[in-house]
Amino acid sequence: AQTVTQSQPEMSVQEAETVTLSCTYDTSESDYYLFWYKQPPSRQMILVIRQEAYKQQNATENRFSVNFQKAAKSFSLKISDSQLGDAAMYFCALEASGTYKYIFGTGTRLKVLA
Amino acid sequence: DAGITQSPRHKVTETGTPVTLRCHQTENHRYMYWYRQDPGHGLRLIHYSYGVKDTDKGEVSDGYSVSRSKTEDFLLTLESATSSQTSVYFCAIGGRANTGELFFGEGSRLTVL
């Protein structure tokens, strides 16, 4: 069975500062995808970043980057130069090859302080 | 944006009544998913479909059924709604056969009184 754990229900960051959201996962598969999704107050789910397990290089998308530690089964999201618009719920998700099931964590609510 | 729409967007119903939520896509994706979102639980998979008439259960399938008679439509039915099914329901499409990511609808808020 696949599991995703987000141990930080809520985080705060000062505008322009850097924050890291944690995610750990468990799967017995060697081929899998990991994702971070953002859900602003509008409720729309937006893909932030994606990481394929076979890629050793950490994915980056502008101010968003991940620290993918495969052996530790850890997948943290770093947001640099935080902006007010980054305030949202962030969900970590896992899809393991052959399952076609996307498993989500419980989410971390990020507050950005002006 | 992926062409995916959910209906109704909001619904209030009473315990014991049947409810059907519809997910419609215009992207011809093979895989479609239904999730529910509840505080403290994140998104939990209810059912998913991997083709017309091909469906499978997710983590929280009890009390729900689904049908997919054509590629573009995926229906979620609560045969007899209960208060514990009050939630926000999301449909998603996509998966490995495409870019790997899921594209989500805007969600349907269901309240069961």
PDB file of C-alpha atoms in Angstrom:
ATOM      1  CA  ALA A   1       0.000   0.000   0.000  1.00  0.00           C
ATOM      2  CA  GLN A   2       1.083   3.537  -0.691  1.00  0.00           C
ATOM      3  CA  THR A   3       0.992   6.241   1.949  1.00  0.00           C
ATOM      4  CA  VAL A   4       1.773   9.946   2.030  1.00  0.00           C
ATOM      5  CA  THR A   5       2.364  11.831   5.271  1.00  0.00           C
ATOM      6  CA  GLN A   6       2.442  15.579   5.787  1.00  0.00           C
ATOM      7  CA  SER A   7       3.265  16.217   9.418  1.00  0.00           C
ATOM      8  CA  GLN A   8       2.869  20.008   9.382  1.00  0.00           C
ATOM      9  CA  PRO A   9      -0.820  20.987   9.434  1.00  0.00           C
ATOM     10  CA  GLU A  10       0.074  24.662   9.269  1.00  0.00           C
ATOM     11  CA  MET A  11       3.115  26.801   8.513  1.00  0.00           C
ATOM     12  CA  SER A  12       3.771  30.519   8.434  1.00  0.00           C
ATOM     13  CA  VAL A  13       6.372  32.500   6.532  1.00  0.00           C
ATOM     14  CA  GLN A  14       7.225  36.144   6.255  1.00  0.00           C
ATOM     15  CA  GLU A  15       6.829  37.684   2.836  1.00  0.00           C
ATOM     16  CA  ALA A  16      10.075  37.403   0.801  1.00  0.00           C
ATOM     17  CA  GLU A  17      11.428  34.676   3.087  1.00  0.00           C
ATOM     18  CA  THR A  18      11.925  30.987   2.351  1.00  0.00           C
ATOM     19  CA  VAL A  19       9.823  28.144   3.705  1.00  0.00           C
ATOM     20  CA  THR A  20      10.060  24.374   3.404  1.00  0.00           C
ATOM     21  CA  LEU A  21       7.067  22.036   3.539  1.00  0.00           C
ATOM     22  CA  SER A  22       7.698  18.422   4.478  1.00  0.00           C
ATOM     23  CA  CYS A  23       6.357  15.237   2.952  1.00  0.00           C
ATOM     24  CA  THR A  24       7.264  11.615   3.486  1.00  0.00           C
ATOM     25  CA  TYR A  25       5.882   8.707   1.560  1.00  0.00           C
ATOM     26  CA  ASP A  26       5.978   4.975   1.411  1.00  0.00           C
ATOM     27  CA  THR A  27       5.753   2.649  -1.556  1.00  0.00           C
ATOM     28  CA  SER A  28       7.312  -0.639  -2.526  1.00  0.00           C
ATOM     29  CA  GLU A  29       7.427   0.375  -6.178  1.00  0.00           C
ATOM     30  CA  SER A  30      10.621   1.619  -7.758  1.00  0.00           C
ATOM     31  CA  ASP A  31       8.855   3.625 -10.453  1.00  0.00           C
ATOM     32  CA  TYR A  32       6.657   6.406  -9.179  1.00  0.00           C
ATOM     33  CA  TYR A  33       5.801  10.072  -9.497  1.00  0.00           C
ATOM     34  CA  LEU A  34       5.614  12.638  -6.739  1.00  0.00           C
ATOM     35  CA  PHE A  35       3.698  15.886  -6.900  1.00  0.00           C
ATOM     36  CA  TRP A  36       3.008  19.046  -4.985  1.00  0.00           C
ATOM     37  CA  TYR A  37      -0.372  20.639  -5.565  1.00  0.00           C
ATOM     38  CA  LYS A  38      -1.522  24.033  -4.365  1.00  0.00           C
ATOM     39  CA  GLN A  39      -5.107  24.793  -3.394  1.00  0.00           C
ATOM     40  CA  PRO A  40      -5.816  28.507  -2.910  1.00  0.00           C
ATOM     41  CA  PRO A  41      -9.067  29.750  -1.346  1.00  0.00           C
ATOM     42  CA  SER A  42     -10.713  29.428  -4.755  1.00  0.00           C
ATOM     43  CA  ARG A  43     -10.539  25.667  -4.144  1.00  0.00           C
ATOM     44  CA  GLN A  44      -8.956  24.992  -7.540  1.00  0.00           C
ATOM     45  CA  MET A  45      -6.191  22.379  -7.425  1.00  0.00           C
ATOM     46  CA  ILE A  46      -3.062  23.590  -9.190  1.00  0.00           C
ATOM     47  CA  LEU A  47       0.035  21.543  -9.951  1.00  0.00           C
ATOM     48  CA  VAL A  48       3.123  23.190  -8.483  1.00  0.00           C
ATOM     49  CA  ILE A  49       5.845  20.717  -9.297  1.00  0.00           C
ATOM     50  CA  ARG A  50       6.401  17.106 -10.324  1.00  0.00           C
ATOM     51  CA  GLN A  51       9.261  14.679  -9.719  1.00  0.00           C
ATOM     52  CA  GLU A  52       9.852  11.328 -11.412  1.00  0.00           C
ATOM     53  CA  ALA A  53      11.519   8.820  -9.091  1.00  0.00           C
ATOM     54  CA  TYR A  54      14.069   7.746 -11.677  1.00  0.00           C
ATOM     55  CA  LYS A  55      15.412  11.290 -11.988  1.00  0.00           C
ATOM     56  CA  GLN A  56      18.162  12.072  -9.515  1.00  0.00           C
ATOM     57  CA  GLN A  57      18.032  15.791 -10.180  1.00  0.00           C
ATOM     58  CA  ASN A  58      15.627  17.723  -8.017  1.00  0.00           C
ATOM     59  CA  ALA A  59      12.810  19.412  -9.919  1.00  0.00           C
ATOM     60  CA  THR A  60      12.542  23.203  -9.930  1.00  0.00           C
ATOM     61  CA  GLU A  61       9.862  25.593 -11.173  1.00  0.00           C
ATOM     62  CA  ASN A  62      10.808  29.223 -10.737  1.00  0.00           C
ATOM     63  CA  ARG A  63      10.617  29.931  -6.980  1.00  0.00           C
ATOM     64  CA  PHE A  64       9.577  26.362  -6.181  1.00  0.00           C
ATOM     65  CA  SER A  65      12.017  23.504  -5.776  1.00  0.00           C
ATOM     66  CA  VAL A  66      12.003  20.094  -4.169  1.00  0.00           C
ATOM     67  CA  ASN A  67      14.455  18.135  -2.093  1.00  0.00           C
ATOM     68  CA  PHE A  68      13.900  14.550  -3.203  1.00  0.00           C
ATOM     69  CA  GLN A  69      15.603  12.051  -0.899  1.00  0.00           C
ATOM     70  CA  LYS A  70      14.722   8.679  -2.398  1.00  0.00           C
ATOM     71  CA  ALA A  71      16.372   6.487   0.216  1.00  0.00           C
ATOM     72  CA  ALA A  72      14.690   8.386   3.025  1.00  0.00           C
ATOM     73  CA  LYS A  73      11.398   8.549   1.081  1.00  0.00           C
ATOM     74  CA  SER A  74      11.238  12.262   1.648  1.00  0.00           C
ATOM     75  CA  PHE A  75       9.945  14.897  -0.760  1.00  0.00           C
ATOM     76  CA  SER A  76       9.994  18.430   0.636  1.00  0.00           C
ATOM     77  CA  LEU A  77       8.925  21.607  -1.155  1.00  0.00           C
ATOM     78  CA  LYS A  78      10.929  24.798  -0.818  1.00  0.00           C
ATOM     79  CA  ILE A  79       9.314  28.100  -1.668  1.00  0.00           C
ATOM     80  CA  SER A  80      11.758  30.959  -2.075  1.00  0.00           C
ATOM     81  CA  ASP A  81      10.939  34.655  -1.950  1.00  0.00           C
ATOM     82  CA  SER A  82       7.468  33.898  -0.603  1.00  0.00           C
ATOM     83  CA  GLN A  83       4.637  36.024  -1.921  1.00  0.00           C
ATOM     84  CA  LEU A  84       1.181  36.748  -0.556  1.00  0.00           C
ATOM     85  CA  GLY A  85      -0.265  34.744  -3.425  1.00  0.00           C
ATOM     86  CA  ASP A  86       1.525  31.633  -2.172  1.00  0.00           C
ATOM     87  CA  ALA A  87      -0.884  31.423   0.749  1.00  0.00           C
ATOM     88  CA  ALA A  88      -2.809  28.193   0.223  1.00  0.00           C
ATOM     89  CA  MET A  89      -3.169  24.546   1.182  1.00  0.00           C
ATOM     90  CA  TYR A  90      -0.366  22.447  -0.224  1.00  0.00           C
ATOM     91  CA  PHE A  91      -0.812  18.757  -0.890  1.00  0.00           C
ATOM     92  CA  CYS A  92       1.860  16.183  -1.526  1.00  0.00           C
ATOM     93  CA  ALA A  93       0.818  13.277  -3.758  1.00  0.00           C
ATOM     94  CA  LEU A  94       2.217   9.953  -4.927  1.00  0.00           C
ATOM     95  CA  GLU A  95       1.418   7.801  -7.931  1.00  0.00           C
ATOM     96  CA  ALA A  96       3.145   4.439  -8.057  1.00  0.00           C
ATOM     97  CA  SER A  97       3.577   2.678 -11.359  1.00  0.00           C
ATOM     98  CA  GLY A  98       0.927   0.134 -12.120  1.00  0.00           C
ATOM     99  CA  THR A  99      -1.524   1.380  -9.502  1.00  0.00           C
ATOM    100  CA  TYR A 100      -2.942   4.355 -11.403  1.00  0.00           C
ATOM    101  CA  LYS A 101      -4.006   5.629  -8.000  1.00  0.00           C
ATOM    102  CA  TYR A 102      -2.916   9.041  -6.826  1.00  0.00           C
ATOM    103  CA  ILE A 103      -2.593   9.145  -3.043  1.00  0.00           C
ATOM    104  CA  PHE A 104      -2.619  12.514  -1.313  1.00  0.00           C
ATOM    105  CA  GLY A 105      -1.374  13.679   2.044  1.00  0.00           C
ATOM    106  CA  THR A 106      -3.526  15.584   4.519  1.00  0.00           C
ATOM    107  CA  GLY A 107      -2.157  18.940   3.454  1.00  0.00           C
ATOM    108  CA  THR A 108      -0.226  21.852   4.947  1.00  0.00           C
ATOM    109  CA  ARG A 109      -1.849  25.246   5.203  1.00  0.00           C
ATOM    110  CA  LEU A 110       0.677  27.959   4.405  1.00  0.00           C
ATOM    111  CA  LYS A 111       0.161  31.478   5.688  1.00  0.00           C
ATOM    112  CA  VAL A 112       2.227  34.305   4.268  1.00  0.00           C
ATOM    113  CA  LEU A 113       2.669  37.284   6.581  1.00  0.00           C
ATOM    114  CA  ALA A 114       3.078  40.767   5.151  1.00  0.00           C
TER     115      ALA A 114
ATOM    116  CA  ASP B   1      -6.697  24.467 -18.776  1.00  0.00           C
ATOM    117  CA  ALA B   2      -7.993  20.928 -19.018  1.00  0.00           C
ATOM    118  CA  GLY B   3     -11.607  20.820 -20.112  1.00  0.00           C
ATOM    119  CA  ILE B   4     -13.251  19.319 -17.087  1.00  0.00           C
ATOM    120  CA  THR B   5     -16.519  20.399 -15.542  1.00  0.00           C
ATOM    121  CA  GLN B   6     -18.457  19.170 -12.550  1.00  0.00           C
ATOM    122  CA  SER B   7     -22.153  19.478 -11.892  1.00  0.00           C
ATOM    123  CA  PRO B   8     -23.808  20.472  -9.735  1.00  0.00           C
ATOM    124  CA  ARG B   9     -21.307  22.762  -8.054  1.00  0.00           C
ATOM    125  CA  HIS B  10     -23.392  23.008  -4.914  1.00  0.00           C
ATOM    126  CA  LYS B  11     -26.096  20.750  -3.582  1.00  0.00           C
ATOM    127  CA  VAL B  12     -28.005  20.440  -0.346  1.00  0.00           C
ATOM    128  CA  THR B  13     -29.965  17.277   0.195  1.00  0.00           C
ATOM    129  CA  GLU B  14     -31.540  15.264   2.961  1.00  0.00           C
ATOM    130  CA  THR B  15     -30.408  12.021   4.529  1.00  0.00           C
ATOM    131  CA  GLY B  16     -31.610   8.995   2.618  1.00  0.00           C
ATOM    132  CA  THR B  17     -32.007  10.656  -0.763  1.00  0.00           C
ATOM    133  CA  PRO B  18     -30.019   9.567  -3.812  1.00  0.00           C
ATOM    134  CA  VAL B  19     -27.499  12.003  -5.262  1.00  0.00           C
ATOM    135  CA  THR B  20     -25.570  11.913  -8.522  1.00  0.00           C
ATOM    136  CA  LEU B  21     -22.580  14.082  -9.309  1.00  0.00           C
ATOM    137  CA  ARG B  22     -21.410  14.398 -12.877  1.00  0.00           C
ATOM    138  CA  CYS B  23     -17.931  14.892 -14.237  1.00  0.00           C
ATOM    139  CA  HIS B  24     -17.584  15.810 -17.890  1.00  0.00           C
ATOM    140  CA  GLN B  25     -14.305  16.081 -19.792  1.00  0.00           C
ATOM    141  CA  THR B  26     -13.479  17.242 -23.293  1.00  0.00           C
ATOM    142  CA  GLU B  27      -9.863  16.016 -23.266  1.00  0.00           C
ATOM    143  CA  ASN B  28     -10.440  12.363 -24.169  1.00  0.00           C
ATOM    144  CA  HIS B  29      -8.443  11.185 -21.145  1.00  0.00           C
ATOM    145  CA  ARG B  30      -8.689   7.492 -20.397  1.00  0.00           C
ATOM    146  CA  TYR B  31      -8.382   7.842 -16.627  1.00  0.00           C
ATOM    147  CA  MET B  32     -10.918   9.663 -14.486  1.00  0.00           C
ATOM    148  CA  TYR B  33     -11.067   9.922 -10.699  1.00  0.00           C
ATOM    149  CA  TRP B  34     -13.414  10.920  -7.923  1.00  0.00           C
ATOM    150  CA  TYR B  35     -11.989  12.274  -4.655  1.00  0.00           C
ATOM    151  CA  ARG B  36     -13.546  13.713  -1.549  1.00  0.00           C
ATOM    152  CA  GLN B  37     -11.884  16.438   0.486  1.00  0.00           C
ATOM    153  CA  ASP B  38     -12.454  16.787   4.203  1.00  0.00           C
ATOM    154  CA  PRO B  39     -10.564  18.861   6.797  1.00  0.00           C
ATOM    155  CA  GLY B  40      -7.776  16.848   8.343  1.00  0.00           C
ATOM    156  CA  HIS B  41      -8.045  14.109   5.740  1.00  0.00           C
ATOM    157  CA  GLY B  42      -6.823  15.764   2.584  1.00  0.00           C
ATOM    158  CA  LEU B  43      -8.073  14.208  -0.619  1.00  0.00           C
ATOM    159  CA  ARG B  44      -9.175  10.620  -0.496  1.00  0.00           C
ATOM    160  CA  LEU B  45      -9.821   8.503  -3.560  1.00  0.00           C
ATOM    161  CA  ILE B  46     -13.362   7.156  -3.867  1.00  0.00           C
ATOM    162  CA  HIS B  47     -13.377   5.444  -7.252  1.00  0.00           C
ATOM    163  CA  TYR B  48     -11.544   5.727 -10.503  1.00  0.00           C
ATOM    164  CA  SER B  49     -12.080   4.640 -14.090  1.00  0.00           C
ATOM    165  CA  TYR B  50      -9.575   3.409 -16.644  1.00  0.00           C
ATOM    166  CA  GLY B  51     -11.960   3.247 -19.568  1.00  0.00           C
ATOM    167  CA  VAL B  52     -15.574   2.990 -20.606  1.00  0.00           C
ATOM    168  CA  LYS B  53     -17.308   0.600 -18.212  1.00  0.00           C
ATOM    169  CA  ASP B  54     -13.993  -0.041 -16.416  1.00  0.00           C
ATOM    170  CA  THR B  55     -13.912   1.180 -12.840  1.00  0.00           C
ATOM    171  CA  ASP B  56     -12.204   0.298  -9.582  1.00  0.00           C
ATOM    172  CA  LYS B  57     -12.469   1.181  -5.918  1.00  0.00           C
ATOM    173  CA  GLY B  58     -10.349   3.630  -4.024  1.00  0.00           C
ATOM    174  CA  GLU B  59      -9.722   4.139  -0.310  1.00  0.00           C
ATOM    175  CA  VAL B  60     -13.226   5.235   0.692  1.00  0.00           C
ATOM    176  CA  SER B  61     -15.643   3.584  -1.717  1.00  0.00           C
ATOM    177  CA  ASP B  62     -18.291   2.396   0.753  1.00  0.00           C
ATOM    178  CA  GLY B  63     -21.623   4.091   0.089  1.00  0.00           C
ATOM    179  CA  TYR B  64     -20.611   5.244  -3.384  1.00  0.00           C
ATOM    180  CA  SER B  65     -21.027   3.805  -6.851  1.00  0.00           C
ATOM    181  CA  VAL B  66     -19.793   5.044 -10.210  1.00  0.00           C
ATOM    182  CA  SER B  67     -20.562   4.584 -13.855  1.00  0.00           C
ATOM    183  CA  ARG B  68     -18.844   5.460 -17.066  1.00  0.00           C
ATOM    184  CA  SER B  69     -20.880   4.755 -20.165  1.00  0.00           C
ATOM    185  CA  LYS B  70     -18.826   7.024 -22.426  1.00  0.00           C
ATOM    186  CA  THR B  71     -15.322   8.437 -22.351  1.00  0.00           C
ATOM    187  CA  GLU B  72     -16.312  11.963 -21.465  1.00  0.00           C
ATOM    188  CA  ASP B  73     -18.623  11.314 -18.514  1.00  0.00           C
ATOM    189  CA  PHE B  74     -17.941   9.809 -15.091  1.00  0.00           C
ATOM    190  CA  LEU B  75     -20.841   9.733 -12.653  1.00  0.00           C
ATOM    191  CA  LEU B  76     -20.617   9.395  -8.880  1.00  0.00           C
ATOM    192  CA  THR B  77     -23.774   8.199  -7.117  1.00  0.00           C
ATOM    193  CA  LEU B  78     -24.650   8.201  -3.461  1.00  0.00           C
ATOM    194  CA  GLU B  79     -27.487   5.698  -3.344  1.00  0.00           C
ATOM    195  CA  SER B  80     -28.740   6.892   0.029  1.00  0.00           C
ATOM    196  CA  ALA B  81     -26.908   9.961   1.245  1.00  0.00           C
ATOM    197  CA  THR B  82     -25.744  10.183   4.862  1.00  0.00           C
ATOM    198  CA  SER B  83     -24.445  13.142   6.856  1.00  0.00           C
ATOM    199  CA  SER B  84     -20.953  11.607   6.816  1.00  0.00           C
ATOM    200  CA  GLN B  85     -20.942  12.127   3.054  1.00  0.00           C
ATOM    201  CA  THR B  86     -21.116  15.883   3.463  1.00  0.00           C
ATOM    202  CA  SER B  87     -17.932  16.933   1.708  1.00  0.00           C
ATOM    203  CA  VAL B  88     -16.357  18.611  -1.269  1.00  0.00           C
ATOM    204  CA  TYR B  89     -16.046  16.230  -4.193  1.00  0.00           C
ATOM    205  CA  PHE B  90     -13.419  16.614  -6.864  1.00  0.00           C
ATOM    206  CA  CYS B  91     -13.224  14.956 -10.228  1.00  0.00           C
ATOM    207  CA  ALA B  92      -9.828  14.600 -11.857  1.00  0.00           C
ATOM    208  CA  ILE B  93      -8.515  13.397 -15.203  1.00  0.00           C
ATOM    209  CA  GLY B  94      -5.099  12.596 -16.550  1.00  0.00           C
ATOM    210  CA  GLY B  95      -2.433  10.229 -15.342  1.00  0.00           C
ATOM    211  CA  ARG B  96       0.429   8.243 -16.746  1.00  0.00           C
ATOM    212  CA  ALA B  97      -1.031   7.873 -20.211  1.00  0.00           C
ATOM    213  CA  ASN B  98      -0.699  11.619 -20.611  1.00  0.00           C
ATOM    214  CA  THR B  99       1.673  13.940 -18.782  1.00  0.00           C
ATOM    215  CA  GLY B 100       1.468  12.085 -15.492  1.00  0.00           C
ATOM    216  CA  GLU B 101      -0.294  14.830 -13.587  1.00  0.00           C
ATOM    217  CA  LEU B 102      -3.934  15.034 -12.648  1.00  0.00           C
ATOM    218  CA  PHE B 103      -6.146  17.908 -13.757  1.00  0.00           C
ATOM    219  CA  PHE B 104      -8.951  18.740 -11.398  1.00  0.00           C
ATOM    220  CA  GLY B 105     -12.439  20.061 -11.743  1.00  0.00           C
ATOM    221  CA  GLU B 106     -13.597  22.950  -9.584  1.00  0.00           C
ATOM    222  CA  GLY B 107     -15.229  20.729  -7.001  1.00  0.00           C
ATOM    223  CA  SER B 108     -18.794  20.066  -5.919  1.00  0.00           C
ATOM    224  CA  ARG B 109     -19.854  20.946  -2.400  1.00  0.00           C
ATOM    225  CA  LEU B 110     -22.436  18.497  -1.080  1.00  0.00           C
ATOM    226  CA  THR B 111     -24.284  19.033   2.168  1.00  0.00           C
ATOM    227  CA  VAL B 112     -26.414  16.216   3.559  1.00  0.00           C
ATOM    228  CA  LEU B 113     -28.826  17.372   6.263  1.00  0.00           C
TER     229      LEU B 113
END
